[in-house]
CSV table of C-alpha atoms in Angstrom, one decimal:
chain,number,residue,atom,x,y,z
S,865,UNK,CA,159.1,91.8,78.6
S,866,UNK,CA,157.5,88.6,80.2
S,867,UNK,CA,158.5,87.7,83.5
S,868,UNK,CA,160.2,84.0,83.2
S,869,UNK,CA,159.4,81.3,85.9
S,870,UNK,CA,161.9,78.1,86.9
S,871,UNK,CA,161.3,76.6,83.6
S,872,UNK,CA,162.3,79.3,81.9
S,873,UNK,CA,158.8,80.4,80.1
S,874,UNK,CA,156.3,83.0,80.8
S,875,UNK,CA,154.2,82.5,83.9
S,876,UNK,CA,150.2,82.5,83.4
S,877,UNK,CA,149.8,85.4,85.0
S,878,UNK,CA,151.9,87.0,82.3
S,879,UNK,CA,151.1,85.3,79.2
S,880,UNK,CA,149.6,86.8,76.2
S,881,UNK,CA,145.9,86.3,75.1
S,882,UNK,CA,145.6,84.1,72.0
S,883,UNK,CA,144.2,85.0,68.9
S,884,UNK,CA,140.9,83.1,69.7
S,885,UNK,CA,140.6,84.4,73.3
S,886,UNK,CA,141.1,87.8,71.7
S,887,UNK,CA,138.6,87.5,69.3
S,888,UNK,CA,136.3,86.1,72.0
S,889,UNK,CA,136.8,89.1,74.8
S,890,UNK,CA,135.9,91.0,71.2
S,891,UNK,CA,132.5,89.3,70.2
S,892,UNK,CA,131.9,89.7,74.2
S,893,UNK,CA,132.6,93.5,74.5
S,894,UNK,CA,130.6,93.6,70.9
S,895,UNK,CA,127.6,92.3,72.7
S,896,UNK,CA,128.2,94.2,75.4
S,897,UNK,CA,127.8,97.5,73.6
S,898,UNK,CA,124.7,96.3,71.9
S,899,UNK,CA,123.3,96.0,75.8
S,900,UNK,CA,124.5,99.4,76.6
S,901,UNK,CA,122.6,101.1,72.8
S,902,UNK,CA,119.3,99.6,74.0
S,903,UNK,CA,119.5,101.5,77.7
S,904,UNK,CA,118.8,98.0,79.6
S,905,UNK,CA,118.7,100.3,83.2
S,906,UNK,CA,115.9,103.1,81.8
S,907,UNK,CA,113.8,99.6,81.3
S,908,UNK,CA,112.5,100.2,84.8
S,909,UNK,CA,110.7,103.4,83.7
S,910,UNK,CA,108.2,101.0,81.7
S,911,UNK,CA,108.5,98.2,84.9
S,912,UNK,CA,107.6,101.2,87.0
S,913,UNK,CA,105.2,103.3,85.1
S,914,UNK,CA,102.6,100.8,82.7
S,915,UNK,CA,102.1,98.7,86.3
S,916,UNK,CA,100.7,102.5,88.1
S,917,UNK,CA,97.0,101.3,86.5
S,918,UNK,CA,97.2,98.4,89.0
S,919,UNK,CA,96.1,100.8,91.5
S,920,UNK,CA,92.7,101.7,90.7
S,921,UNK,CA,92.3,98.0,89.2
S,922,UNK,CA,92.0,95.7,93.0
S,923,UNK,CA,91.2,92.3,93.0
S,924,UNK,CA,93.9,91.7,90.4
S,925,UNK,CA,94.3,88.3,88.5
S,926,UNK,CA,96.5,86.2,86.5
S,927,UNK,CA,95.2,87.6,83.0
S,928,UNK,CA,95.3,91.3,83.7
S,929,UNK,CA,99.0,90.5,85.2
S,930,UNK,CA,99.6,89.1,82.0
S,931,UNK,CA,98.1,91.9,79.8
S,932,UNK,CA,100.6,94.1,82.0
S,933,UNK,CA,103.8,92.2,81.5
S,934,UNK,CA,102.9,92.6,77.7
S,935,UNK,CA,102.2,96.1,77.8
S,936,UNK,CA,105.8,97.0,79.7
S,937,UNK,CA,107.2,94.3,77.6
S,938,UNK,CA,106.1,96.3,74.7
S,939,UNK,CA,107.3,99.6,75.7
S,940,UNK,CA,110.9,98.3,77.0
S,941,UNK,CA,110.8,97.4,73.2
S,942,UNK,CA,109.6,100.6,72.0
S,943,UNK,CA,112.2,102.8,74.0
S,944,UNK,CA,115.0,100.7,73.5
S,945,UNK,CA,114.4,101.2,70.2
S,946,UNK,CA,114.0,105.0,70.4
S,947,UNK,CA,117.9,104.9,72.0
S,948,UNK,CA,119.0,102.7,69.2
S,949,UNK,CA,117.5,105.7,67.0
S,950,UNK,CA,118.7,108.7,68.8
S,951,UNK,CA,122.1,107.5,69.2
S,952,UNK,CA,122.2,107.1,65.6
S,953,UNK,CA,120.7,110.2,65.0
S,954,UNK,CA,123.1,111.8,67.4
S,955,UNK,CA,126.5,110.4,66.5
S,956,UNK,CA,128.0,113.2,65.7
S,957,UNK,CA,126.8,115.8,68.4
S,958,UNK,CA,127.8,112.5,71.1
S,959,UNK,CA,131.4,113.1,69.7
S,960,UNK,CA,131.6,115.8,70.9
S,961,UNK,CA,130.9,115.5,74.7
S,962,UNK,CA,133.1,114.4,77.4
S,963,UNK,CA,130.8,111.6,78.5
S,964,UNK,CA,128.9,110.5,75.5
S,965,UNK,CA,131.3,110.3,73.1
S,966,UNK,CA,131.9,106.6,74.9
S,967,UNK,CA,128.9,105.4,73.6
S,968,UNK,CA,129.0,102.9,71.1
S,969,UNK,CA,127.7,104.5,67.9
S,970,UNK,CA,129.6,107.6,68.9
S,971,UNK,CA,133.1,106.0,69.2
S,972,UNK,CA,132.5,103.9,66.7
S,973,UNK,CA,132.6,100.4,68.2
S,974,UNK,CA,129.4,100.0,66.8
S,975,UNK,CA,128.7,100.4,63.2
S,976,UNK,CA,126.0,102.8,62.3
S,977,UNK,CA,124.9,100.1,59.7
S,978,UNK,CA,124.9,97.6,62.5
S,979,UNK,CA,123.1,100.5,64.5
S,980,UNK,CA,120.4,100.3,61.7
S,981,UNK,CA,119.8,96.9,61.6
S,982,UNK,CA,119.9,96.8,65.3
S,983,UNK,CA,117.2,99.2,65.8
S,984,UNK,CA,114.8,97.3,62.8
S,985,UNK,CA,115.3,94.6,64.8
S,986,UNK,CA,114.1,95.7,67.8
S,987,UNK,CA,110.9,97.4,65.9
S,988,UNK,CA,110.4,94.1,63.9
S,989,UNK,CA,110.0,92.4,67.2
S,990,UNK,CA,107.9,95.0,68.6
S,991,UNK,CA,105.6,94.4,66.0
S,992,UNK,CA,105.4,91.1,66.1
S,993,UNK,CA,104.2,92.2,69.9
S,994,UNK,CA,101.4,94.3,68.6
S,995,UNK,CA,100.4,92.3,66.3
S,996,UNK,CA,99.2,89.8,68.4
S,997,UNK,CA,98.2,92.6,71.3
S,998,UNK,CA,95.5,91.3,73.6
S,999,UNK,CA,94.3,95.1,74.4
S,1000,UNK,CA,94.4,98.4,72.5
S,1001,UNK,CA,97.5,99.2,71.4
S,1002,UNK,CA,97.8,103.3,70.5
S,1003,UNK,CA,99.9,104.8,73.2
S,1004,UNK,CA,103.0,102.4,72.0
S,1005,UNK,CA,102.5,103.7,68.4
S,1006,UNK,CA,102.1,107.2,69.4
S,1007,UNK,CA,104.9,107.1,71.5
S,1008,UNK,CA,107.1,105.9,68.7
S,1009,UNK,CA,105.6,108.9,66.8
S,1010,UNK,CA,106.4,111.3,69.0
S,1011,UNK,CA,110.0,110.2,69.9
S,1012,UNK,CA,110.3,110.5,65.9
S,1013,UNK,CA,109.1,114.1,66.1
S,1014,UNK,CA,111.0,114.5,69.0
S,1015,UNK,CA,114.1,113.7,67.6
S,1016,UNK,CA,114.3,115.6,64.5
S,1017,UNK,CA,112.5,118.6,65.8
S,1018,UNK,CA,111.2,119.0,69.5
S,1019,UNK,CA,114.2,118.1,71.0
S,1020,UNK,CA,115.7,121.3,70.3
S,1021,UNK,CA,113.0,123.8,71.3
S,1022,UNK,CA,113.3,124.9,75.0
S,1023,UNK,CA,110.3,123.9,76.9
S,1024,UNK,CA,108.8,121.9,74.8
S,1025,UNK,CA,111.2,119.3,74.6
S,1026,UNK,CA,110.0,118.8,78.7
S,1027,UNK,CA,106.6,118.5,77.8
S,1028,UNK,CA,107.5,115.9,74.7
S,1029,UNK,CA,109.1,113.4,77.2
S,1030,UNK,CA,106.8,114.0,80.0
S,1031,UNK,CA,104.1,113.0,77.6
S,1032,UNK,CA,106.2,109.9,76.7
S,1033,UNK,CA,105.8,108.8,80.3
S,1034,UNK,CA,102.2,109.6,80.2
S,1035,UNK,CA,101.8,107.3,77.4
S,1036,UNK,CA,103.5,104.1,79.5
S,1037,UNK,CA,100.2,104.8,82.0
S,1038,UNK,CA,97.6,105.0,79.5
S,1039,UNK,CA,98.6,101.5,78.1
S,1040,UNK,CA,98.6,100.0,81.7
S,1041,UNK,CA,94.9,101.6,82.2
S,1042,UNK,CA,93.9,99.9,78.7
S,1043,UNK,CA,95.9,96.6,79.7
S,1044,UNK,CA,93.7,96.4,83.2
S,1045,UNK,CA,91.0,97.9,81.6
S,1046,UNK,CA,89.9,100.6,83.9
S,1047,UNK,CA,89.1,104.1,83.5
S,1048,UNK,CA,92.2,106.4,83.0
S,1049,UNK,CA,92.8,107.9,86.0
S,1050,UNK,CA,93.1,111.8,84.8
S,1051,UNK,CA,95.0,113.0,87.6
S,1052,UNK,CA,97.4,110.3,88.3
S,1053,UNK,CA,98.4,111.3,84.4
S,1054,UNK,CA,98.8,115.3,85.8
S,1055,UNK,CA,101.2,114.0,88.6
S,1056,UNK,CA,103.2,111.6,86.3
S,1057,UNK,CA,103.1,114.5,83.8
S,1058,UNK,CA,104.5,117.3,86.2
S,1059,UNK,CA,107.1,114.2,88.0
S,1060,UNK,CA,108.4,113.1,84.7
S,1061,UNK,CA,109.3,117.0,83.7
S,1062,UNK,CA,110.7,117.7,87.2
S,1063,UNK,CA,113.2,114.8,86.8
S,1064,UNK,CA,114.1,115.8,83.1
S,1065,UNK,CA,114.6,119.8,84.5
S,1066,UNK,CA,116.9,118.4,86.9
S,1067,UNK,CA,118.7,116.5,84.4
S,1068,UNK,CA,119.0,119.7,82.3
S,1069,UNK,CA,120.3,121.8,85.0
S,1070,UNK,CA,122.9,119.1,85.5
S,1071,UNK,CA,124.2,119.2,82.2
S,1072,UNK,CA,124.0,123.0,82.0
S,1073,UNK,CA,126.3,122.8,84.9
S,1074,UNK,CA,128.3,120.4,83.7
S,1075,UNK,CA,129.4,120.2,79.4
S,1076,UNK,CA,126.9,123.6,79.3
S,1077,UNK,CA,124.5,123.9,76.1
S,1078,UNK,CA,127.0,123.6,73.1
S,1079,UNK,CA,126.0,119.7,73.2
S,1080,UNK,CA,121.9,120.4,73.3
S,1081,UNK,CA,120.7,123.1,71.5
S,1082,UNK,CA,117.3,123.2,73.9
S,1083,UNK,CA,120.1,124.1,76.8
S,1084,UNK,CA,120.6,127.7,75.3
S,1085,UNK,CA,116.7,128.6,76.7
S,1086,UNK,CA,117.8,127.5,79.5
S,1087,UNK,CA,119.7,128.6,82.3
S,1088,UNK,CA,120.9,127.1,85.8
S,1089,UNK,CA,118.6,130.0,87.5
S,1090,UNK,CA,115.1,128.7,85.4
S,1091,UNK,CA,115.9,125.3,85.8
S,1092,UNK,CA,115.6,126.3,89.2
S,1093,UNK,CA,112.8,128.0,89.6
S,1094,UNK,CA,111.2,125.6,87.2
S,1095,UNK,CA,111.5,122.6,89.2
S,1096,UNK,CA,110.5,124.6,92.7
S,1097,UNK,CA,107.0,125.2,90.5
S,1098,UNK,CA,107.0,122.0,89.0
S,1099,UNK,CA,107.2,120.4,92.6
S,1100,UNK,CA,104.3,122.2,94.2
S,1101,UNK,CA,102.1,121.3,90.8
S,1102,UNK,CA,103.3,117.4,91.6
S,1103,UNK,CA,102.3,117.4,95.1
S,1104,UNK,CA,98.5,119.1,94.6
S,1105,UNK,CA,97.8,117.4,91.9
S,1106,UNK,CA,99.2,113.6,93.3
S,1107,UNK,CA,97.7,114.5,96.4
S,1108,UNK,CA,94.0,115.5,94.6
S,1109,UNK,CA,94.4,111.8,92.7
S,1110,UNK,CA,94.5,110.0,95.9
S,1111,UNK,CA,91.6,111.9,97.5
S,1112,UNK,CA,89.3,112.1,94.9
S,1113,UNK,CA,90.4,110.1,91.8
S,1114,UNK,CA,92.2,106.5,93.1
S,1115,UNK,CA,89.7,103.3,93.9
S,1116,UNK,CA,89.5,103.9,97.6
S,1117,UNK,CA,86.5,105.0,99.2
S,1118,UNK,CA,86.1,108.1,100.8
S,1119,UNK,CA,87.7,108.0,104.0
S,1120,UNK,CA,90.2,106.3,102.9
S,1121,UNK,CA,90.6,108.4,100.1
S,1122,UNK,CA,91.4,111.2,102.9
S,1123,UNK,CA,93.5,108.6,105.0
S,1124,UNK,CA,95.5,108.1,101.8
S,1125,UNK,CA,95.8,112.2,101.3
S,1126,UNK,CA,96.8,112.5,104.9
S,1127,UNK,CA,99.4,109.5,104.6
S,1128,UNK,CA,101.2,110.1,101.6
S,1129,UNK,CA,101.6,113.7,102.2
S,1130,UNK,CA,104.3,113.9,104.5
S,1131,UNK,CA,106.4,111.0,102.2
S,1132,UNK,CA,105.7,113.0,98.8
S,1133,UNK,CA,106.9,115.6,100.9
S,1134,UNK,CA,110.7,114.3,102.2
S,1135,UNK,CA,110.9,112.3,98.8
S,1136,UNK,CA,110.5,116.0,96.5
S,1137,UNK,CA,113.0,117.6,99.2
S,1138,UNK,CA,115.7,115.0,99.2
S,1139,UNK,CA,115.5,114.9,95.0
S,1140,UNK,CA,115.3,118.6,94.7
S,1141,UNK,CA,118.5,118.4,97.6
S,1142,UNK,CA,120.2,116.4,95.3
S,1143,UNK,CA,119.9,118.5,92.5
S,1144,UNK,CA,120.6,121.9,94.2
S,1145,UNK,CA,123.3,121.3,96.1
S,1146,UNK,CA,125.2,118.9,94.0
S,1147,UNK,CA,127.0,118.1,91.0
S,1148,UNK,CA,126.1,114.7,88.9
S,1149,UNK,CA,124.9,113.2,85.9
S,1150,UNK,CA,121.3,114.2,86.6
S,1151,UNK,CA,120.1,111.3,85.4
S,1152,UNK,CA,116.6,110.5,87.7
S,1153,UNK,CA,116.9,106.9,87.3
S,1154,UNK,CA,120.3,106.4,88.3
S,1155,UNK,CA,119.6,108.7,92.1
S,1156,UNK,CA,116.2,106.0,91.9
S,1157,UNK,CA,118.5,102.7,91.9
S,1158,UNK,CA,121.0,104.6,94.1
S,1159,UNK,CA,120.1,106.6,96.7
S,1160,UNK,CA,119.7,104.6,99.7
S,1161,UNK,CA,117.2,107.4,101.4
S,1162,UNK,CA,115.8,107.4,98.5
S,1163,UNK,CA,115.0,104.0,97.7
S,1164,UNK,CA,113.9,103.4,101.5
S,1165,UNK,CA,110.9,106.5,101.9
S,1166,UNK,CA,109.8,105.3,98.5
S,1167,UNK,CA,109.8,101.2,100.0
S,1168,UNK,CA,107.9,102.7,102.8
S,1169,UNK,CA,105.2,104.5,101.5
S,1170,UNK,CA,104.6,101.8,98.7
S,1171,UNK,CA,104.2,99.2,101.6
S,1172,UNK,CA,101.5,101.7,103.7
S,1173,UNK,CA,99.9,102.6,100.7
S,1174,UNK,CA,99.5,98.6,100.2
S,1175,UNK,CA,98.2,98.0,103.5
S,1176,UNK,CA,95.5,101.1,102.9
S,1177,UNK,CA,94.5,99.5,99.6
S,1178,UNK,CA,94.0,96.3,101.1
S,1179,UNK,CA,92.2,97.4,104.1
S,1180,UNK,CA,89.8,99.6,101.9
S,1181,UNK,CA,89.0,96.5,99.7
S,1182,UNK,CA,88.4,93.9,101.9
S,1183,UNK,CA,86.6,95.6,105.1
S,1184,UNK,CA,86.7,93.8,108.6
S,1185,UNK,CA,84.2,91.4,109.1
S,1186,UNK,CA,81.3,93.2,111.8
């Protein structure tokens, strides 16, 4: 019942959407949910990972800035299309669980036909991308190979399924070294290996502490203990082998190469300890980007070693003046 004003008709406040402004608020909430299918916030693991290559590439210039922005470019293409896929694939499984059975395909707001055409979309474009690529193009194509493979069969062996994302990741590097055009780098691609797979057993041991394993057939290899332990191992193997890239692999000379060792140590350090605090002692989605984007402490020892390890790569490449 509408609440009448002095005039004797409904107030503003009070009065019913019109047909049109209903079907706008629809097309809006439509296009909405396509934003949501494509994983717009997992875009920053191309923004952050492809650009990693920069590092051993000093002096940069316009072009190779340019041959980067395509390559992540590409990739936010690539994975967005990969999501578009796996929901799809998915649909029914996502149903089923308390959180992802609000995603678009699986409540049905979304057509799967319009899921289908969505996704060719997004791989017509990306080709259109590669077609005209102005460096080698492989690790986008393997990638979508191996999220194909991934989603029909390795997603659901235990273990392996760690090792088939982590290698995604990999991949985003590999096409930064190729868009800079420097020498890959072999154990920066050890530490993003053994990062990637401690973020994805955190995630794993959320969900088997949340919905459990009926949703992810992978989760019944797994239990809250190995998680655990896992991702104690899996830190230690980060640290050495981040830790060996910047003292013997990275584009600094040798004592810097130590300085850089000696300086990042005690930030890799607090940053493992406050993600594996989060993780242990805590209940949440797991997801590693979402903790990235919101966890203040986080964010800031992360802001601060970036900005020393910038002052150390600009110190080792233009020398003072005798």
């Amino acid at each position: 019942m509408h609440v009448m004003g002095s005039t004797g008709v409904p107030r503003n406040s009070e009065r019913p959407d019109s047909p049109a402004e209903q079907a706008e608020g629809g097309r809006l909430r439509w296009v909405l949910d396509l934003v949501r299918l494509a994983r717009p916030l997992h875009s920053v693991k191309a923004v952050f990972f492809v650009p990693l290559a920069l590092i051993d590439a000093w002096p940069w210039n316009v072009a190779m800035a340019g041959r980067i922005a395509w390559a992540v470019g590409a990739f936010m293409l690539a994975s967005a299309a990969v999501y578009v896929g796996n929901d799809i694939a998915d649909r029914h499984r996502d149903g089923r669980h308390e959180v992802k059975c609000h995603r678009p395909i699986a409540s049905g707001r979304i057509p799967v036909s319009v899921g289908y055409l969505y996704c060719a979309g997004l791989l017509a474009s990306l080709g259109a991308m590669l077609a005209f690529a102005p460096v080698p193009s492989w690790p986008v194509l393997v990638y979508l190979g191996l999220n194909v493979a991934y989603s029909l069969v390795l997603k659901h062996v235990p273990l392996v399924d760690l090792s088939a994302v982590g290698l995604g990741f990999v991949l985003r590097v590999v096409q930064g070294y190729l868009a800079v055009g420097e020498p890959v780098a072999h154990w920066l691609l050890v530490t993003v290996l053994a990062v990637s797979v401690l973020f994805l057993l955190g995630k794993r041991r959320q969900e088997l502490l949340g919905a459990g394993a009926a949703h992810r057939p992978a989760l019944r290899g797994y239990t809250v203990e190995l998680t655990g332990w896992l991702m104690q191992v899996t830190s230690v193997f980060a640290l050495i082998s981040g830790l060996m890239y910047l003292g013997t692999g990275a584009s600094l000379s040798r004592d810097h190469g130590q300085t850089a060792m000696a300086l990042s140590a005690p930030f890799a350090l607090f940053i493992v300890f406050r993600y594996l605090q989060i993780q242990l002692t805590s209940r949440n989605d797991g997801d590693p980007v979402r903790h990235l984007l919101r966890d203040r402490t986080l964010q800031c020892a992360c802001v601060l070693w970036a900005v020393a390890f910038s002052v150390l790569l600009m110190l080792d490449n233009h020398p003072a003046m005798p």
